[in-house]
Amino acid sequence: MLEIGVQSKDAVLDENPAAGFMMLKEAGFTCCDFSLNEYLLNTDLYNHNLNSFFKKSDRELEEFFKPHKEGAAAAGIRVNQMHMPYPTFVPGASKEQNDFLWNEVAPKSMKICHFFGCQYIVIHGFKLKNYYGSEAAEWQKTEEFIRSIAPMAKEMDITICMENLYNSKGFHLTEGPCCDAQKAVERMERINDDFGAEVLGFCFDTGHANLVGIDFEDFIGKLGDHLKVLHIHDNDGRADLHQMPFTFTRTRENKPSTDWNGFLRALKKIHFDKVLSFETAPVLTSFPKVMRPQTLRFINEIGNHFKSEIERGE
Amino acid sequence: MILSCDTYGVVDPKRPGQGIGDILNSDFKSITLDIRSYLEEGVLRFLNKRKKLSGPELDVKAIVDDPEVLMERINDVRKRLEGKDLNIDAIIAPSLPPDGSRPDLGGFMIEMAKKSIDIAIMTGAEFAVVPPISVRNSTNEEKTQNRDFYLELADYLKSKGETGLKLLLVNRSICFNGHFIRGAFTDPAEAVNWIECLNEAVGTETFAFCLDIGTCTVCGQYTDEVISFLGNHIKMVLLCDNDGDENLMCMPLSYKSVGGLTGDWNGTISGLREIGFDGILTMELRDTVTAYSVMLRPELMRLAFKVGEFIKWQIEMENSLKKYKNIVLFGAGNMCLNYMKNYGGKYPPLFTCDNNSALWDTEFGGLMVQNPETLKELPEDTAVFICNLYYREIEKQLKDLGVEHIEYFSDEYLNNVNMNRVIR
């Protein structure tokens, strides 16, 4: 049965995670996409700044996240997915940093995911096409990384989910890793066959797809059952704005410039029955803070609309 | 490889004389006759929906009411080309608006596609680019519509006898409420599958592909990956630039934002180089030529030709290297390293030179760095390839040294560059 979730960023705060999860509950959500990536930001990593968060021991990390886990449970919120910090390789960074990301951050993220009883962890494939000269060479590095954490995934019954990304060339955005559904399916099936388990799945990000003109219906149709989690958000097709669906129009007819109907048709067609998860933290910061509960409630209402459209006629 | 000029925006459909003259005077030897300019998508979108018709709408309506009007206009173009050193090498058939708003014009478009085939045969063109009848190619209904369309055209072509004409599928973007997204044949795997299935159905190699780089840019695609997959199915490439947001047809290499050119020109050029592309490169210039005053048109067209020649030279880079028995480089820097990485194995230079005396008699990138004075005595059939941005200064220096064969090397559009750059 479909559930509705939202990311924890800017809603669940370390000072009082229980209050944050309760706010999500009161807004109508039953699930949460835990923003583990907030504890080691990509912006810091690209500047070769490695903070000490993941230098904590496994035990220390469990202690740190215990209030979050308990807060979610108390509010009846299930952490169904989380986001591993990214990137896991920074071209030009020290070997020490890159080794730390691969050998410490990644496995510890898996353990945190397991600690939360969470089934899915989203990763970013390496953005190395220019570095290595081809998409195939770029994917080889990503696959090497996936295979390094896949044994843990199998043991912990976690599915690693790769996400469709984009690259930026100044203001112009182009496709990045995992923008070819057919290639993604072939790669997931091959790796899952090798491990004899569903260690790899897909996270479809509507906003990223919209930026590079991907046809949602076609893409999701090709993913089929490999689609495990969603990052639902909207943008103007030019910048990664992470706003709520139906926000943007481009013509005087004021019809949405993002194909939400195609998205819903596809989810219905593949019998998607997991979580409609919204990656819309920037909505919480663009509206006044005092309106946070109402903003979350509205996002949840959009989720309810999506749910009823998908389940209609079933 | 043929460098061709698309007539859209350059040649006035009703008064083609001046435009043809501008193309002739700019040294292009080939044109791509673009029937879209006679039946513009933007005009078709509103055809018969407004009470008062504009000039362009009246022109389009004239053709819709009597398709022979189109043939008259094309014949006018043909007559003006007689005896001129300018061939019509390809035709582009008109297309329905990309927002899918005029399915009622489907029947008319089929007729226009057939007329485009007639025009291609009449003008001796080698290729007719035929956009799909349904810009979206996702549902079974859409696929059936496109398949039936192309098979009907193949039958029509067959009825004309042995013409040698090939029909080219082309990648299209859909305008979804003002936002351009990927449409028919933007997925190269899908495009290859379609070409092979259509050819199997008709029993001949009737179908191939025309790659629209503007569509790739709007759809944010890696053009080298697209080109690599399509391979030799690509017979024609439509070169243009745009802002990555709208389907504009601006002169290639002209659209820049913060961070560089919006188009993936590195991918396009290196991709075409990799597959040994030897078809038609068509320069689409509509939105650049119409932005400038018509008084500047002659200079703009000459620039367009030079830009096209530059792109062609970049793609055919290896042809320059093949010409000589021996190669020497000038420059002991990053461009030299990139030469060695990409061509050093196949075309090993004898040595390199540099004006920096501190580098003389040292090894760099696997080559000995020599004093440029060494160039006064080169073996026969040796060319010096300048591997430095200061081409014109160095060329003068080489001429003063008496070097006979001077060539430029460029690493601007190599896909495999040395990542450990030298900083001096």
XYZ file of C-alpha atoms in Angstrom:
738
model
C 0.000 0.000 0.000
C 1.299 3.440 -0.902
C 2.575 5.636 1.879
C 3.690 9.252 1.875
C 7.049 10.432 3.124
C 9.214 13.521 3.207
C 12.890 14.256 3.777
C 14.033 15.056 7.301
C 16.234 18.016 6.359
C 15.030 21.272 7.936
C 12.194 19.424 9.647
C 13.951 17.044 12.041
C 16.656 18.871 13.952
C 19.376 17.315 16.098
C 18.462 19.523 19.053
C 15.052 17.863 19.325
C 14.481 15.144 16.758
C 11.355 13.877 18.512
C 9.632 17.218 17.940
C 10.607 17.133 14.280
C 9.249 13.655 13.723
C 6.057 14.603 15.562
C 5.676 17.583 13.221
C 5.923 15.200 10.256
C 3.340 12.946 11.848
C 0.958 15.815 12.485
C 1.337 16.858 8.850
C 0.072 13.438 7.859
C 3.283 11.663 6.847
C 3.985 8.084 7.832
C 7.478 7.834 6.372
C 10.689 9.798 6.370
C 13.695 10.054 4.036
C 16.504 10.569 6.521
C 19.051 13.136 5.278
C 22.209 11.413 6.501
C 24.107 13.397 3.873
C 23.570 16.518 5.999
C 26.258 15.283 8.363
C 28.973 15.529 5.685
C 28.067 18.066 3.029
C 29.026 17.715 -0.623
C 30.003 21.383 -0.710
C 32.580 20.719 2.020
C 33.892 17.640 0.266
C 34.404 19.457 -3.038
C 36.432 21.985 -1.051
C 38.396 19.071 0.432
C 36.989 19.733 3.911
C 36.405 16.532 5.804
C 34.611 17.012 9.117
C 34.972 14.622 12.016
C 31.419 13.285 12.153
C 32.151 9.942 10.526
C 35.291 9.546 12.566
C 32.971 8.582 15.424
C 32.945 4.904 16.215
C 29.966 2.738 15.332
C 28.853 2.862 18.935
C 29.181 6.650 19.104
C 27.134 6.993 15.933
C 24.399 4.766 17.345
C 24.391 6.825 20.518
C 24.139 10.000 18.451
C 21.193 8.729 16.419
C 19.390 6.964 19.253
C 17.187 10.016 19.989
C 16.322 10.216 16.296
C 15.388 6.559 16.136
C 13.337 6.795 19.297
C 11.719 10.042 18.188
C 10.645 8.497 14.895
C 9.241 5.446 16.661
C 7.369 7.551 19.182
C 5.778 9.568 16.397
C 4.950 6.460 14.397
C 7.197 7.583 11.543
C 9.033 4.879 9.630
C 12.440 5.806 8.181
C 11.958 4.006 4.892
C 14.956 5.488 3.046
C 18.030 7.545 3.696
C 20.677 9.347 1.686
C 24.337 8.385 1.974
C 26.710 11.374 2.021
C 28.070 12.165 -1.418
C 30.277 12.274 -3.342
C 32.252 9.171 -2.475
C 35.147 10.206 -4.683
C 36.482 13.713 -5.227
C 38.855 14.111 -8.194
C 41.930 15.960 -7.073
C 41.312 15.364 -3.350
C 43.910 13.590 -1.255
C 44.040 9.814 -1.273
C 43.428 10.031 2.461
C 40.126 11.848 1.930
C 38.932 9.575 -0.852
C 39.907 6.453 1.049
C 38.069 7.753 4.107
C 34.913 8.365 2.082
C 35.001 4.889 0.567
C 36.224 2.880 3.546
C 34.704 4.716 6.504
C 31.814 6.943 5.474
C 30.155 4.436 3.187
C 30.202 1.385 5.504
C 29.238 3.480 8.525
C 26.321 4.898 6.551
C 25.195 1.348 5.841
C 25.370 0.551 9.550
C 23.360 3.649 10.439
C 20.777 2.614 7.869
C 20.586 -0.811 9.473
C 20.401 0.760 12.949
C 17.287 2.645 11.863
C 15.743 -0.525 10.443
C 15.735 1.237 7.110
C 15.582 -0.857 3.920
C 16.864 1.590 1.298
C 19.926 3.799 1.086
C 20.379 6.170 -1.825
C 23.829 6.724 -3.310
C 25.173 9.033 -5.974
C 27.149 7.474 -8.796
C 30.529 9.000 -9.454
C 30.561 12.050 -11.715
C 33.732 11.176 -13.545
C 32.855 11.106 -17.225
C 35.147 14.024 -18.053
C 37.867 12.605 -15.821
C 37.818 9.155 -17.415
C 36.597 10.121 -20.899
C 33.459 7.989 -21.199
C 30.263 7.073 -19.392
C 31.274 3.419 -19.430
C 34.544 4.190 -17.651
C 32.688 6.371 -15.163
C 30.217 3.568 -14.444
C 33.077 1.115 -13.872
C 34.222 3.180 -10.903
C 30.687 3.435 -9.544
C 30.229 -0.301 -9.918
C 33.472 -0.908 -8.070
C 32.105 1.149 -5.194
C 28.721 -0.576 -5.224
C 30.368 -3.987 -5.163
C 32.452 -2.899 -2.164
C 29.345 -2.246 -0.053
C 27.040 -4.827 -1.634
C 28.098 -7.632 0.763
C 27.037 -5.450 3.693
C 23.800 -4.658 1.882
C 23.068 -8.337 1.420
C 23.859 -9.179 5.008
C 21.752 -6.309 6.366
C 18.910 -6.766 3.861
C 19.390 -3.251 2.533
C 18.934 -2.281 -1.112
C 21.383 0.324 -2.353
C 19.537 2.694 -4.659
C 21.353 4.613 -7.369
C 19.830 7.916 -8.369
C 19.588 9.744 -11.692
C 21.811 12.830 -11.511
C 22.850 15.802 -13.581
C 26.052 17.679 -14.332
C 26.410 21.419 -14.480
C 28.341 23.478 -16.928
C 27.750 26.888 -15.458
C 24.041 27.511 -15.772
C 23.476 24.764 -18.311
C 22.598 21.398 -16.823
C 23.251 18.144 -18.645
C 22.638 14.514 -17.879
C 24.800 12.843 -15.284
C 25.115 9.319 -13.955
C 22.134 6.955 -14.264
C 20.163 8.903 -16.890
C 19.819 5.915 -19.188
C 17.097 3.630 -17.844
C 17.985 0.719 -20.091
C 21.637 0.733 -19.046
C 20.604 1.100 -15.397
C 18.335 -1.944 -15.602
C 21.020 -4.065 -17.248
C 23.533 -3.064 -14.594
C 21.147 -3.659 -11.682
C 20.155 -7.091 -12.971
C 23.755 -8.128 -13.532
C 24.915 -7.061 -10.078
C 21.880 -8.549 -8.333
C 22.455 -11.827 -10.178
C 26.076 -11.854 -9.064
C 25.121 -11.371 -5.425
C 22.045 -13.565 -5.503
C 20.043 -10.802 -3.824
C 18.408 -7.479 -4.571
C 21.344 -5.404 -3.394
C 20.861 -2.702 -6.035
C 17.762 -0.758 -7.015
C 16.849 2.661 -8.325
C 15.846 6.003 -6.890
C 13.983 8.101 -9.437
C 14.452 11.799 -8.839
C 11.761 13.770 -10.653
C 13.533 17.093 -10.325
C 16.811 15.851 -11.768
C 14.952 14.114 -14.571
C 13.029 17.285 -15.355
C 16.251 19.272 -15.672
C 17.514 17.098 -18.517
C 14.189 16.613 -20.240
C 13.730 12.967 -19.374
C 10.281 11.568 -20.187
C 9.134 10.379 -16.734
C 6.617 7.902 -18.070
C 9.073 6.274 -20.442
C 11.887 6.126 -17.881
C 9.818 4.719 -15.036
C 8.196 2.245 -17.392
C 11.617 0.847 -18.219
C 12.661 0.659 -14.549
C 9.655 -1.409 -13.538
C 10.209 -3.246 -10.278
C 13.730 -1.925 -9.992
C 12.219 1.380 -8.855
C 12.408 1.265 -5.067
C 12.365 4.845 -3.819
C 11.460 8.286 -5.065
C 12.711 11.811 -4.684
C 9.671 13.854 -5.686
C 10.157 17.545 -6.305
C 9.690 20.190 -8.972
C 11.704 22.850 -10.738
C 11.554 25.229 -13.669
C 13.611 22.964 -15.912
C 16.611 25.246 -15.484
C 17.751 24.950 -11.865
C 17.483 22.242 -9.204
C 15.006 24.074 -7.018
C 13.408 21.205 -5.058
C 9.989 22.839 -4.852
C 6.689 21.040 -4.509
C 4.891 19.608 -7.527
C 2.744 21.900 -9.694
C 4.746 24.976 -8.737
C 6.040 25.826 -12.178
C 4.424 26.909 -15.414
C 5.955 28.335 -18.557
C 3.146 29.609 -20.739
C 0.158 31.858 -20.361
C -2.084 28.820 -20.221
C -0.404 28.229 -16.841
C -0.388 24.481 -17.095
C 2.372 22.707 -15.158
C 5.588 22.502 -17.151
C 6.458 19.196 -15.452
C 4.651 16.095 -16.626
C 3.035 15.014 -13.347
C 0.301 13.087 -15.122
C 2.930 11.076 -16.981
C 4.672 10.395 -13.672
C 1.482 9.104 -12.077
C 0.507 7.029 -15.110
C 3.876 5.330 -14.991
C 3.712 4.562 -11.273
C 0.258 3.115 -11.763
C 1.429 1.032 -14.704
C 4.308 -0.537 -12.802
C 2.089 -1.048 -9.735
C 4.371 1.024 -7.553
C 3.360 0.288 -3.984
C 6.050 1.818 -1.830
C 6.527 5.374 -0.608
C 5.767 8.633 -2.405
C 8.668 10.483 -0.841
C 9.084 14.221 -1.268
C 12.532 15.749 -1.356
C 11.268 19.265 -0.712
C 13.326 20.742 2.142
C 13.827 24.046 0.235
C 10.062 24.576 0.363
C 10.391 24.672 4.139
C 12.983 27.395 3.894
C 11.302 29.428 1.176
C 8.124 29.719 3.213
C 8.325 31.503 6.578
C 9.456 29.204 9.384
C 6.233 29.762 11.314
C 4.378 28.213 8.392
C 6.434 25.027 8.443
C 3.630 22.796 9.751
C 1.189 24.108 7.156
C 3.769 23.755 4.383
C 4.404 20.164 5.351
C 0.676 19.541 5.533
C 0.264 20.901 2.003
C 3.086 18.722 0.665
C 1.374 15.772 2.294
C -1.902 16.737 0.604
C -0.157 16.665 -2.755
C 1.069 13.208 -1.811
C -2.487 12.171 -0.997
C -3.635 13.414 -4.372
C -0.886 11.413 -6.081
C -1.825 8.350 -4.036
C -5.480 8.565 -4.967
C -4.634 9.037 -8.666
C -2.369 6.011 -8.660
C -4.787 3.830 -6.725
C -7.839 4.959 -8.670
C -9.596 2.073 -10.336
C -7.628 -0.571 -8.473
C 32.500 15.201 -45.411
C 30.293 17.908 -46.880
C 29.744 21.235 -45.169
C 26.231 22.423 -45.989
C 24.183 25.527 -45.240
C 20.587 25.145 -44.090
C 18.375 27.567 -45.970
C 16.028 28.205 -43.024
C 16.201 31.894 -42.184
C 18.861 32.487 -44.839
C 16.746 32.087 -47.980
C 13.401 33.871 -48.076
C 10.823 31.286 -49.217
C 9.041 33.817 -51.441
C 12.054 35.790 -52.654
C 15.009 33.388 -52.598
C 17.440 35.294 -54.835
C 19.333 37.377 -52.284
C 19.665 34.531 -49.818
C 21.060 32.195 -52.445
C 23.507 34.924 -53.410
C 24.613 35.320 -49.795
C 25.268 31.582 -49.536
C 27.207 31.532 -52.789
C 29.343 34.476 -51.712
C 30.217 32.803 -48.437
C 31.944 29.841 -50.120
C 29.439 27.160 -49.123
C 29.178 24.606 -51.935
C 26.225 22.752 -50.538
C 22.791 23.667 -49.245
C 20.260 21.788 -47.187
C 16.890 22.867 -48.535
C 14.721 23.287 -45.473
C 11.027 22.907 -46.253
C 10.262 23.828 -42.626
C 10.827 27.442 -43.632
C 7.837 27.215 -45.968
C 5.613 25.641 -43.306
C 6.852 26.983 -39.989
C 5.839 25.016 -36.880
C 4.911 28.159 -35.029
C 2.555 29.189 -37.836
C 1.071 25.701 -38.234
C 0.226 25.744 -34.545
C -2.308 28.502 -35.046
C -3.386 27.714 -38.592
C -7.108 28.291 -39.115
C -7.511 29.235 -35.476
C -7.375 32.996 -35.888
C -9.806 35.174 -37.773
C -7.258 37.646 -39.076
C -4.306 35.952 -40.722
C -0.817 37.388 -40.623
C 1.489 37.444 -43.644
C 3.274 34.188 -42.707
C -0.073 32.530 -41.998
C -1.340 33.523 -45.441
C 1.794 32.048 -47.030
C 1.339 28.784 -45.182
C -2.360 28.712 -45.924
C -1.597 29.121 -49.614
C 0.432 25.899 -49.510
C -2.116 24.073 -47.357
C -4.858 25.027 -49.814
C -2.759 24.125 -52.839
C 0.454 22.096 -52.249
C 1.572 22.874 -55.799
C 2.400 26.368 -54.530
C 5.272 24.743 -52.602
C 6.555 23.067 -55.764
C 6.457 26.395 -57.609
C 8.565 28.029 -54.916
C 11.058 25.173 -54.938
C 11.319 25.314 -58.706
C 12.183 28.986 -58.382
C 15.075 28.025 -56.105
C 16.216 25.332 -58.545
C 16.253 27.736 -61.450
C 18.348 30.205 -59.514
C 20.864 27.478 -58.752
C 21.313 26.393 -62.366
C 24.896 26.804 -63.459
C 25.969 27.786 -59.964
C 28.571 25.955 -57.912
C 26.047 25.065 -55.210
C 24.368 21.678 -54.792
C 21.252 20.722 -52.917
C 22.583 17.735 -50.985
C 19.741 17.265 -48.522
C 16.135 18.225 -47.842
C 14.454 18.650 -44.485
C 10.737 17.889 -44.508
C 8.360 20.014 -42.452
C 7.135 18.898 -39.045
C 4.127 19.346 -36.830
C 4.381 21.684 -33.821
C 6.375 19.987 -31.037
C 3.593 20.478 -28.500
C 1.479 17.898 -30.302
C -1.317 20.456 -30.601
C -2.244 19.839 -34.237
C -2.898 16.126 -34.775
C -5.564 17.254 -37.258
C -2.784 18.266 -39.629
C -1.370 14.729 -39.656
C -2.783 13.908 -43.080
C -1.419 17.129 -44.546
C 2.008 16.384 -43.064
C 2.074 12.979 -44.717
C 1.352 14.676 -48.012
C 4.097 17.216 -47.352
C 6.548 14.442 -46.489
C 5.830 12.876 -49.877
C 6.251 16.238 -51.560
C 9.595 16.562 -49.763
C 10.621 13.220 -51.234
C 9.593 14.491 -54.674
C 11.667 17.615 -54.104
C 14.659 15.553 -52.982
C 14.468 13.403 -56.116
C 13.936 16.413 -58.345
C 16.930 18.264 -56.913
C 19.228 15.234 -56.806
C 19.571 15.378 -53.019
C 21.138 12.383 -51.357
C 19.079 12.568 -48.151
C 15.604 13.596 -47.043
C 15.302 14.248 -43.317
C 11.787 13.287 -42.274
C 10.694 14.099 -38.713
C 8.297 11.617 -37.095
C 4.591 12.311 -37.434
C 4.160 11.841 -33.678
C 6.775 13.819 -31.759
C 6.297 11.481 -28.808
C 7.134 7.841 -29.473
C 6.256 6.186 -26.196
C 2.793 4.610 -26.299
C 1.837 1.819 -28.685
C -0.478 4.209 -30.500
C 2.334 6.722 -31.062
C 4.746 4.011 -32.211
C 2.189 2.583 -34.607
C 1.502 6.022 -36.023
C 5.200 6.632 -36.661
C 5.824 3.164 -38.033
C 2.918 3.392 -40.470
C 4.095 6.845 -41.506
C 7.618 5.743 -42.326
C 6.527 2.577 -44.097
C 4.094 4.584 -46.218
C 6.933 6.909 -47.190
C 9.190 3.962 -47.987
C 6.510 2.579 -50.290
C 6.114 5.972 -51.900
C 9.861 6.216 -52.461
C 9.954 2.716 -53.892
C 7.223 3.664 -56.375
C 9.587 6.310 -57.744
C 12.095 3.696 -58.903
C 15.820 3.527 -58.173
C 16.676 6.961 -56.802
C 19.426 6.276 -54.277
C 17.622 8.633 -51.896
C 17.808 7.766 -48.201
C 15.212 8.797 -45.653
C 16.661 10.001 -42.389
C 14.920 9.724 -39.051
C 15.757 12.628 -36.728
C 15.690 13.119 -32.952
C 12.919 15.416 -31.750
C 12.054 17.186 -28.520
C 8.517 17.599 -27.215
C 7.274 20.959 -26.020
C 5.420 20.072 -22.817
C 3.579 23.213 -21.728
C 6.550 25.340 -22.727
C 9.228 22.976 -21.403
C 11.219 20.975 -23.938
C 11.742 17.334 -23.025
C 13.018 14.242 -24.828
C 10.819 12.977 -27.616
C 11.035 10.526 -30.469
C 14.454 9.044 -31.246
C 16.337 11.004 -28.578
C 17.272 7.641 -27.087
C 19.996 6.357 -29.464
C 19.188 2.722 -28.674
C 15.599 3.344 -29.681
C 16.698 5.138 -32.856
C 19.011 2.302 -33.932
C 16.294 -0.240 -33.256
C 13.838 1.722 -35.378
C 16.232 2.117 -38.303
C 17.069 -1.572 -38.320
C 13.446 -2.678 -37.995
C 12.237 -0.307 -40.708
C 14.993 -1.406 -43.095
C 14.170 -5.025 -42.409
C 10.500 -4.331 -43.107
C 11.200 -2.656 -46.454
C 14.003 -5.024 -47.411
C 16.510 -2.289 -48.289
C 18.769 0.165 -46.487
C 16.291 2.993 -47.039
C 16.462 4.492 -43.569
C 19.324 6.060 -41.660
C 19.712 8.893 -39.141
C 20.107 12.642 -38.939
C 21.378 13.846 -35.584
C 20.059 17.235 -34.469
C 22.632 18.641 -32.053
C 20.256 21.419 -30.990
C 17.810 18.811 -29.711
C 20.629 17.040 -27.848
C 21.533 20.346 -26.179
C 17.975 21.103 -25.103
C 17.706 17.567 -23.755
C 20.990 17.861 -21.858
C 22.483 14.771 -23.498
C 26.061 13.530 -23.737
C 26.389 13.880 -27.498
C 29.493 11.687 -27.693
C 27.569 8.822 -26.089
C 24.641 9.359 -28.467
C 26.945 9.507 -31.499
C 28.927 6.483 -30.396
C 25.761 4.383 -30.149
C 24.336 5.560 -33.461
C 27.659 5.071 -35.228
C 27.471 4.764 -38.996
C 23.714 5.123 -39.010
C 24.374 8.866 -38.812
C 24.508 10.296 -42.323
C 23.826 13.899 -41.487
C 24.307 16.189 -38.513
C 22.372 19.412 -37.919
C 24.727 21.766 -36.148
C 23.321 24.619 -34.137
C 23.544 26.163 -30.712
C 20.903 27.251 -28.235
C 20.427 28.215 -24.611
C 19.675 24.658 -23.520
C 16.105 25.643 -22.859
C 14.480 26.419 -26.191
C 14.819 24.866 -29.636
C 16.681 27.808 -31.130
C 18.870 27.513 -34.200
C 21.829 29.727 -33.411
C 25.197 29.551 -35.114
C 27.307 26.744 -33.634
C 29.762 27.800 -30.922
C 27.840 31.021 -30.329
C 25.767 30.366 -27.228
C 27.705 30.883 -24.046
C 26.628 31.091 -20.451
C 28.649 31.172 -17.244
C 30.782 28.039 -17.362
C 31.169 27.859 -21.108
C 29.232 27.046 -24.235
C 25.862 25.476 -23.521
C 26.234 22.885 -26.270
C 28.337 19.776 -25.723
C 30.712 20.669 -28.560
C 33.488 18.612 -27.077
C 31.230 15.569 -27.155
C 29.894 16.367 -30.625
C 33.254 16.910 -32.279
C 35.107 14.133 -30.493
C 32.171 11.780 -31.028
C 32.042 12.425 -34.769
C 35.798 12.076 -34.934
C 35.642 8.712 -33.158
C 33.134 7.212 -35.592
C 34.996 8.617 -38.615
C 31.934 10.610 -39.657
C 31.984 11.355 -43.372
C 28.459 12.579 -44.125
C 26.821 16.001 -44.292
C 27.438 18.665 -41.652
C 24.624 21.176 -41.929
C 24.944 24.584 -40.332
C 21.598 25.756 -38.953
C 21.684 29.534 -38.667
C 18.054 30.700 -38.534
C 18.078 32.526 -35.222
C 21.501 34.103 -35.649
C 20.951 35.448 -39.159
C 17.517 36.815 -38.288
C 18.889 38.488 -35.148
C 21.224 40.673 -37.172
C 20.292 43.311 -39.705
C 20.058 41.921 -43.224
C 22.761 44.445 -44.088
C 25.247 42.391 -42.064
C 24.155 39.138 -43.658
C 27.078 38.733 -46.092
C 29.677 38.989 -43.312
C 27.657 36.738 -41.061
C 27.438 34.086 -43.745
C 31.196 34.208 -44.295
C 31.701 33.777 -40.551
C 29.247 30.875 -40.580
C 31.263 29.192 -43.317
C 34.496 29.671 -41.361
C 32.914 28.249 -38.206
C 31.709 25.253 -40.189
C 35.157 24.755 -41.707
C 36.689 24.917 -38.234
C 34.328 22.248 -36.908
C 34.992 20.076 -39.970
C 38.747 20.482 -39.480
C 38.448 19.516 -35.812
C 36.516 16.371 -36.713
C 38.993 15.495 -39.469
C 42.038 16.376 -37.347
C 43.725 13.107 -38.156
C 43.659 13.895 -41.875
C 46.127 16.694 -41.223
C 48.449 14.295 -39.434
C 48.205 11.639 -42.162
C 49.473 13.996 -44.845
C 53.097 13.951 -43.719
C 55.837 11.394 -43.428
C 57.302 13.104 -40.355
C 55.842 15.257 -37.611
C 57.519 17.683 -35.245
C 55.666 19.546 -32.521
C 56.158 23.103 -31.354
C 55.330 23.555 -27.679
C 56.296 21.656 -24.529
C 53.158 22.186 -22.520
C 49.721 20.738 -21.918
C 48.730 20.708 -25.576
C 51.833 18.679 -26.353
C 50.855 16.212 -23.614
C 47.354 15.935 -25.061
C 48.770 15.336 -28.540
C 50.917 12.541 -27.185
C 48.014 11.006 -25.259
C 45.708 10.959 -28.271
C 47.977 10.671 -31.305
C 51.496 10.038 -30.034
C 51.225 6.310 -30.570
C 49.902 6.428 -34.121
C 51.736 9.558 -35.291
C 54.869 9.763 -33.138
C 56.650 13.119 -33.486
C 60.404 13.235 -34.036
C 60.751 15.774 -31.199
C 59.210 18.992 -29.917
C 60.532 22.548 -29.606
C 59.888 25.391 -27.235
C 60.992 28.999 -26.899
C 61.734 28.355 -23.213
C 65.482 27.631 -23.263
C 65.304 26.094 -19.768
C 63.481 23.144 -21.355
C 65.993 22.498 -24.160
C 67.634 19.087 -24.130
C 65.171 17.795 -21.523
C 62.494 15.165 -21.982
C 58.839 16.141 -21.942
C 55.885 13.839 -22.547
C 58.205 11.250 -24.051
C 59.825 13.725 -26.456
C 63.127 15.601 -26.450
C 62.661 19.364 -26.339
C 64.871 21.110 -28.903
C 65.891 24.649 -29.664
C 63.597 26.024 -32.418
C 66.734 26.725 -34.481
C 66.782 22.953 -35.091
C 63.810 23.479 -37.374
C 66.037 25.097 -39.977
C 67.118 21.627 -40.998
C 64.215 19.252 -41.093
C 63.950 16.001 -43.029
C 61.893 16.068 -46.188
C 58.125 15.839 -45.903
C 58.097 17.004 -42.295
C 55.401 19.245 -40.876
C 55.612 21.296 -37.698
C 52.374 21.150 -35.693
C 51.931 24.125 -33.406
C 50.823 22.930 -29.965
C 50.355 26.336 -28.387
C 47.541 28.901 -28.280
C 49.740 31.614 -29.746
C 49.351 30.103 -33.190
C 49.840 33.171 -35.320
C 52.936 34.425 -33.473
C 54.561 31.012 -33.653
C 53.576 30.565 -37.294
C 55.418 33.791 -38.110
C 58.415 32.550 -36.166
C 58.359 29.265 -38.096
C 58.099 31.028 -41.444
C 61.082 33.193 -40.506
C 62.958 29.958 -39.757
C 62.104 28.748 -43.237
C 59.788 25.924 -42.203
C 57.852 24.748 -45.259
C 54.929 22.795 -43.781
C 53.205 24.474 -40.829
C 50.028 23.081 -39.285
C 47.939 23.860 -36.220
C 47.086 21.233 -33.625
C 44.186 21.767 -31.230
C 43.223 19.937 -28.032
C 40.064 21.994 -27.504
C 37.767 19.160 -28.474
C 39.577 16.049 -27.379
C 37.639 13.676 -25.159
C 40.698 12.086 -23.667
C 42.852 14.743 -22.103
C 45.731 14.593 -19.703
C 44.390 15.319 -16.237
C 47.796 16.062 -14.690
C 48.221 19.466 -16.172
C 51.559 21.257 -16.224
C 51.513 24.668 -14.581
C 54.329 27.038 -15.531
